[in-house]
Amino acid sequence: VPDMEQDLRSGKVDVLIDFIRTGERDREFIFTNNPILEEQVSVYTYNDPASPTADTIGELKIGYVSSAGFLDYFTDYCTESGLSPQLMDYHDETAMLSAMERGETDACLTGSAVPEGYRVLLSTPPLYSYMMLRAGEASLRSRIDQAITQLKTDDPDYIANLYQHYIGSHHTE
């Protein structure tokens, strides 16, 4: 991600797609006014009666993928909700799932579809991602926002369909 942001800063690219707004990014870049994706951040575990339950989530060890762009959102959600799970960092989804299989973690965190055969313990309110542009590109942002508005007018479910096509289907293949 830092390389992509540098490419945007330098003008090598004009727009980055699917970026979550953060305070740091808001100070340096501008974002479309309309979100382009809506993610559901979820904590999931085995679909087994012996697996943890939602009421114990604050006590769990939860694995996540280190490149997860939604981690700050999730930790803020936990803080606001009075939850303090122990978060365990893994380099990819396979390593995260393997850790749960070995009993190193109780659950996993995802910003995409929960794999089949697992049970959701917690889902946060939706997290929106946007197109990110260099500061000063207000004219381009306006044109993109108009296009997104037209897409939503033509297909009110476009965000959900886009998510399902590119993100949700990732775990069902």
PDB file of C-alpha atoms in Angstrom:
ATOM      1  CA  VAL A   1       0.000   0.000   0.000  1.00  0.00           C
ATOM      2  CA  PRO A   2       2.772   2.531   0.747  1.00  0.00           C
ATOM      3  CA  ASP A   3       4.112   2.017  -2.810  1.00  0.00           C
ATOM      4  CA  MET A   4       0.677   2.651  -4.294  1.00  0.00           C
ATOM      5  CA  GLU A   5       0.241   5.778  -2.204  1.00  0.00           C
ATOM      6  CA  GLN A   6       3.661   6.990  -3.390  1.00  0.00           C
ATOM      7  CA  ASP A   7       2.611   6.351  -6.992  1.00  0.00           C
ATOM      8  CA  LEU A   8      -0.454   8.511  -6.364  1.00  0.00           C
ATOM      9  CA  ARG A   9       1.626  11.280  -4.757  1.00  0.00           C
ATOM     10  CA  SER A  10       4.093  11.316  -7.652  1.00  0.00           C
ATOM     11  CA  GLY A  11       1.396  11.348 -10.344  1.00  0.00           C
ATOM     12  CA  LYS A  12       2.343   7.917 -11.684  1.00  0.00           C
ATOM     13  CA  VAL A  13      -1.319   6.986 -11.158  1.00  0.00           C
ATOM     14  CA  ASP A  14      -4.331   9.295 -10.944  1.00  0.00           C
ATOM     15  CA  VAL A  15      -6.670   7.268  -8.737  1.00  0.00           C
ATOM     16  CA  LEU A  16      -6.440   4.398  -6.257  1.00  0.00           C
ATOM     17  CA  ILE A  17      -9.497   2.216  -5.834  1.00  0.00           C
ATOM     18  CA  ASP A  18     -10.863   0.575  -2.657  1.00  0.00           C
ATOM     19  CA  PHE A  19      -9.188   2.677   0.024  1.00  0.00           C
ATOM     20  CA  ILE A  20     -10.511   3.217   3.511  1.00  0.00           C
ATOM     21  CA  ARG A  21     -10.495   6.767   4.813  1.00  0.00           C
ATOM     22  CA  THR A  22      -8.166   7.392   7.726  1.00  0.00           C
ATOM     23  CA  GLY A  23      -7.194  10.625   9.456  1.00  0.00           C
ATOM     24  CA  GLU A  24      -3.711  10.445   7.951  1.00  0.00           C
ATOM     25  CA  ARG A  25      -4.989   9.853   4.437  1.00  0.00           C
ATOM     26  CA  ASP A  26      -7.619  12.597   4.787  1.00  0.00           C
ATOM     27  CA  ARG A  27      -4.822  15.092   5.515  1.00  0.00           C
ATOM     28  CA  GLU A  28      -2.918  14.200   2.349  1.00  0.00           C
ATOM     29  CA  PHE A  29      -5.422  12.966  -0.240  1.00  0.00           C
ATOM     30  CA  ILE A  30      -9.019  13.524  -1.278  1.00  0.00           C
ATOM     31  CA  PHE A  31     -11.654  10.829  -1.638  1.00  0.00           C
ATOM     32  CA  THR A  32     -14.749  10.380  -3.708  1.00  0.00           C
ATOM     33  CA  ASN A  33     -17.841  11.503  -1.841  1.00  0.00           C
ATOM     34  CA  ASN A  34     -19.599   8.285  -2.795  1.00  0.00           C
ATOM     35  CA  PRO A  35     -18.270   4.985  -1.482  1.00  0.00           C
ATOM     36  CA  ILE A  36     -17.456   2.335  -4.060  1.00  0.00           C
ATOM     37  CA  LEU A  37     -17.593  -0.693  -1.763  1.00  0.00           C
ATOM     38  CA  GLU A  38     -19.222  -1.602   1.505  1.00  0.00           C
ATOM     39  CA  GLU A  39     -17.370  -4.149   3.601  1.00  0.00           C
ATOM     40  CA  GLN A  40     -18.743  -6.152   6.470  1.00  0.00           C
ATOM     41  CA  VAL A  41     -16.007  -6.712   9.043  1.00  0.00           C
ATOM     42  CA  SER A  42     -16.718  -9.976  10.842  1.00  0.00           C
ATOM     43  CA  VAL A  43     -15.230 -12.210  13.487  1.00  0.00           C
ATOM     44  CA  TYR A  44     -15.832 -15.877  12.765  1.00  0.00           C
ATOM     45  CA  THR A  45     -15.052 -19.269  14.239  1.00  0.00           C
ATOM     46  CA  TYR A  46     -15.870 -22.926  13.721  1.00  0.00           C
ATOM     47  CA  ASN A  47     -19.499 -23.888  13.311  1.00  0.00           C
ATOM     48  CA  ASP A  48     -19.280 -26.170  16.325  1.00  0.00           C
ATOM     49  CA  PRO A  49     -21.239 -26.061  19.612  1.00  0.00           C
ATOM     50  CA  ALA A  50     -17.927 -26.164  21.533  1.00  0.00           C
ATOM     51  CA  SER A  51     -16.566 -23.081  19.737  1.00  0.00           C
ATOM     52  CA  PRO A  52     -16.632 -19.608  21.359  1.00  0.00           C
ATOM     53  CA  THR A  53     -19.776 -17.535  21.488  1.00  0.00           C
ATOM     54  CA  ALA A  54     -20.439 -13.863  20.800  1.00  0.00           C
ATOM     55  CA  ASP A  55     -20.763 -13.033  24.501  1.00  0.00           C
ATOM     56  CA  THR A  56     -17.130 -14.072  25.109  1.00  0.00           C
ATOM     57  CA  ILE A  57     -15.640 -12.121  22.195  1.00  0.00           C
ATOM     58  CA  GLY A  58     -13.771  -9.710  24.463  1.00  0.00           C
ATOM     59  CA  GLU A  59     -11.783 -12.627  25.892  1.00  0.00           C
ATOM     60  CA  LEU A  60     -10.829 -14.260  22.593  1.00  0.00           C
ATOM     61  CA  LYS A  61      -7.595 -14.502  20.651  1.00  0.00           C
ATOM     62  CA  ILE A  62      -8.538 -13.328  17.167  1.00  0.00           C
ATOM     63  CA  GLY A  63      -6.301 -13.787  14.140  1.00  0.00           C
ATOM     64  CA  TYR A  64      -6.103 -11.213  11.368  1.00  0.00           C
ATOM     65  CA  VAL A  65      -4.070 -10.711   8.185  1.00  0.00           C
ATOM     66  CA  SER A  66      -1.415  -8.034   8.725  1.00  0.00           C
ATOM     67  CA  SER A  67      -2.300  -6.180   5.522  1.00  0.00           C
ATOM     68  CA  ALA A  68      -5.952  -5.798   6.576  1.00  0.00           C
ATOM     69  CA  GLY A  69      -6.972  -2.214   5.877  1.00  0.00           C
ATOM     70  CA  PHE A  70      -9.885  -2.455   8.293  1.00  0.00           C
ATOM     71  CA  LEU A  71      -7.872  -3.253  11.443  1.00  0.00           C
ATOM     72  CA  ASP A  72      -7.992   0.302  12.861  1.00  0.00           C
ATOM     73  CA  TYR A  73     -11.732   0.361  12.225  1.00  0.00           C
ATOM     74  CA  PHE A  74     -12.151  -2.915  14.112  1.00  0.00           C
ATOM     75  CA  THR A  75      -9.968  -1.887  17.054  1.00  0.00           C
ATOM     76  CA  ASP A  76     -11.860   1.428  17.326  1.00  0.00           C
ATOM     77  CA  TYR A  77     -15.134  -0.529  17.262  1.00  0.00           C
ATOM     78  CA  CYS A  78     -13.873  -2.797  20.057  1.00  0.00           C
ATOM     79  CA  THR A  79     -12.750   0.148  22.172  1.00  0.00           C
ATOM     80  CA  GLU A  80     -16.103   1.914  21.748  1.00  0.00           C
ATOM     81  CA  SER A  81     -17.921  -1.349  22.579  1.00  0.00           C
ATOM     82  CA  GLY A  82     -15.828  -2.116  25.650  1.00  0.00           C
ATOM     83  CA  LEU A  83     -14.281  -5.212  24.082  1.00  0.00           C
ATOM     84  CA  SER A  84     -10.615  -6.110  24.378  1.00  0.00           C
ATOM     85  CA  PRO A  85      -9.835  -9.272  22.427  1.00  0.00           C
ATOM     86  CA  GLN A  86      -6.215 -10.251  21.899  1.00  0.00           C
ATOM     87  CA  LEU A  87      -5.382  -9.679  18.222  1.00  0.00           C
ATOM     88  CA  MET A  88      -2.863 -12.002  16.574  1.00  0.00           C
ATOM     89  CA  ASP A  89      -1.091 -10.939  13.358  1.00  0.00           C
ATOM     90  CA  TYR A  90      -0.622 -13.397  10.425  1.00  0.00           C
ATOM     91  CA  HIS A  91       0.944 -12.790   7.015  1.00  0.00           C
ATOM     92  CA  ASP A  92      -1.943 -14.282   5.017  1.00  0.00           C
ATOM     93  CA  GLU A  93      -5.346 -15.899   5.330  1.00  0.00           C
ATOM     94  CA  THR A  94      -3.984 -19.441   5.092  1.00  0.00           C
ATOM     95  CA  ALA A  95      -1.647 -18.847   8.049  1.00  0.00           C
ATOM     96  CA  MET A  96      -4.498 -17.235  10.004  1.00  0.00           C
ATOM     97  CA  LEU A  97      -6.839 -20.186   9.438  1.00  0.00           C
ATOM     98  CA  SER A  98      -4.063 -22.683  10.229  1.00  0.00           C
ATOM     99  CA  ALA A  99      -3.445 -20.932  13.543  1.00  0.00           C
ATOM    100  CA  MET A 100      -7.116 -21.354  14.440  1.00  0.00           C
ATOM    101  CA  GLU A 101      -6.956 -25.027  13.448  1.00  0.00           C
ATOM    102  CA  ARG A 102      -3.925 -25.496  15.749  1.00  0.00           C
ATOM    103  CA  GLY A 103      -5.771 -23.784  18.602  1.00  0.00           C
ATOM    104  CA  GLU A 104      -3.463 -20.738  18.694  1.00  0.00           C
ATOM    105  CA  THR A 105      -6.467 -18.487  18.124  1.00  0.00           C
ATOM    106  CA  ASP A 106     -10.166 -18.808  18.870  1.00  0.00           C
ATOM    107  CA  ALA A 107     -11.473 -16.911  15.875  1.00  0.00           C
ATOM    108  CA  CYS A 108     -10.522 -14.984  12.724  1.00  0.00           C
ATOM    109  CA  LEU A 109     -11.225 -11.462  11.488  1.00  0.00           C
ATOM    110  CA  THR A 110     -12.228 -10.732   7.901  1.00  0.00           C
ATOM    111  CA  GLY A 111     -13.404  -7.816   5.802  1.00  0.00           C
ATOM    112  CA  SER A 112     -14.717 -10.107   3.094  1.00  0.00           C
ATOM    113  CA  ALA A 113     -17.084 -13.057   2.985  1.00  0.00           C
ATOM    114  CA  VAL A 114     -16.843 -15.542   5.820  1.00  0.00           C
ATOM    115  CA  PRO A 115     -15.653 -18.901   4.479  1.00  0.00           C
ATOM    116  CA  GLU A 116     -18.275 -21.605   4.189  1.00  0.00           C
ATOM    117  CA  GLY A 117     -18.604 -23.831   7.239  1.00  0.00           C
ATOM    118  CA  TYR A 118     -17.774 -21.144   9.803  1.00  0.00           C
ATOM    119  CA  ARG A 119     -20.042 -19.200  12.158  1.00  0.00           C
ATOM    120  CA  VAL A 120     -20.076 -15.418  12.531  1.00  0.00           C
ATOM    121  CA  LEU A 121     -19.619 -14.240  16.127  1.00  0.00           C
ATOM    122  CA  LEU A 122     -19.693 -10.506  15.440  1.00  0.00           C
ATOM    123  CA  SER A 123     -20.291  -8.191  12.499  1.00  0.00           C
ATOM    124  CA  THR A 124     -19.517  -4.502  12.748  1.00  0.00           C
ATOM    125  CA  PRO A 125     -21.527  -1.751  11.085  1.00  0.00           C
ATOM    126  CA  PRO A 126     -20.529  -1.446   7.411  1.00  0.00           C
ATOM    127  CA  LEU A 127     -17.146  -0.029   6.505  1.00  0.00           C
ATOM    128  CA  TYR A 128     -17.029   1.953   3.286  1.00  0.00           C
ATOM    129  CA  SER A 129     -14.122   2.241   0.901  1.00  0.00           C
ATOM    130  CA  TYR A 130     -13.571   4.974  -1.666  1.00  0.00           C
ATOM    131  CA  MET A 131     -11.491   6.038  -4.612  1.00  0.00           C
ATOM    132  CA  MET A 132      -8.518   8.063  -3.397  1.00  0.00           C
ATOM    133  CA  LEU A 133      -7.018  10.942  -5.405  1.00  0.00           C
ATOM    134  CA  ARG A 134      -4.240  13.486  -5.026  1.00  0.00           C
ATOM    135  CA  ALA A 135      -5.237  16.672  -3.269  1.00  0.00           C
ATOM    136  CA  GLY A 136      -6.104  19.250  -5.889  1.00  0.00           C
ATOM    137  CA  GLU A 137      -7.918  16.785  -8.161  1.00  0.00           C
ATOM    138  CA  ALA A 138     -11.379  18.041  -7.218  1.00  0.00           C
ATOM    139  CA  SER A 139     -12.484  18.183 -10.866  1.00  0.00           C
ATOM    140  CA  LEU A 140     -11.613  14.516 -11.426  1.00  0.00           C
ATOM    141  CA  ARG A 141     -13.292  13.588  -8.134  1.00  0.00           C
ATOM    142  CA  SER A 142     -16.439  15.400  -9.251  1.00  0.00           C
ATOM    143  CA  ARG A 143     -16.528  13.462 -12.546  1.00  0.00           C
ATOM    144  CA  ILE A 144     -16.020  10.146 -10.723  1.00  0.00           C
ATOM    145  CA  ASP A 145     -18.729  11.001  -8.180  1.00  0.00           C
ATOM    146  CA  GLN A 146     -21.140  11.803 -11.018  1.00  0.00           C
ATOM    147  CA  ALA A 147     -20.376   8.419 -12.604  1.00  0.00           C
ATOM    148  CA  ILE A 148     -20.894   6.588  -9.298  1.00  0.00           C
ATOM    149  CA  THR A 149     -24.189   8.427  -8.779  1.00  0.00           C
ATOM    150  CA  GLN A 150     -25.310   7.377 -12.253  1.00  0.00           C
ATOM    151  CA  LEU A 151     -24.312   3.749 -11.557  1.00  0.00           C
ATOM    152  CA  LYS A 152     -26.349   3.804  -8.330  1.00  0.00           C
ATOM    153  CA  THR A 153     -29.298   5.319 -10.186  1.00  0.00           C
ATOM    154  CA  ASP A 154     -29.145   2.653 -12.899  1.00  0.00           C
ATOM    155  CA  ASP A 155     -28.586  -0.166 -10.376  1.00  0.00           C
ATOM    156  CA  PRO A 156     -29.389   0.649  -6.732  1.00  0.00           C
ATOM    157  CA  ASP A 157     -27.681  -2.614  -5.660  1.00  0.00           C
ATOM    158  CA  TYR A 158     -24.477  -1.878  -7.523  1.00  0.00           C
ATOM    159  CA  ILE A 159     -22.282  -1.703  -4.392  1.00  0.00           C
ATOM    160  CA  ALA A 160     -23.596  -5.020  -3.058  1.00  0.00           C
ATOM    161  CA  ASN A 161     -23.288  -6.643  -6.493  1.00  0.00           C
ATOM    162  CA  LEU A 162     -19.754  -5.326  -6.989  1.00  0.00           C
ATOM    163  CA  TYR A 163     -18.730  -6.606  -3.562  1.00  0.00           C
ATOM    164  CA  GLN A 164     -20.261 -10.026  -4.191  1.00  0.00           C
ATOM    165  CA  HIS A 165     -18.645 -10.310  -7.609  1.00  0.00           C
ATOM    166  CA  TYR A 166     -15.104  -9.331  -6.619  1.00  0.00           C
ATOM    167  CA  ILE A 167     -14.873  -9.929  -2.855  1.00  0.00           C
ATOM    168  CA  GLY A 168     -17.666 -12.222  -1.706  1.00  0.00           C
ATOM    169  CA  SER A 169     -16.966 -14.870  -4.330  1.00  0.00           C
ATOM    170  CA  HIS A 170     -13.294 -15.015  -3.248  1.00  0.00           C
ATOM    171  CA  HIS A 171     -13.995 -17.625  -0.572  1.00  0.00           C
ATOM    172  CA  THR A 172     -16.438 -19.779  -2.494  1.00  0.00           C
ATOM    173  CA  GLU A 173     -14.113 -20.893  -5.280  1.00  0.00           C
TER     174      GLU A 173
END
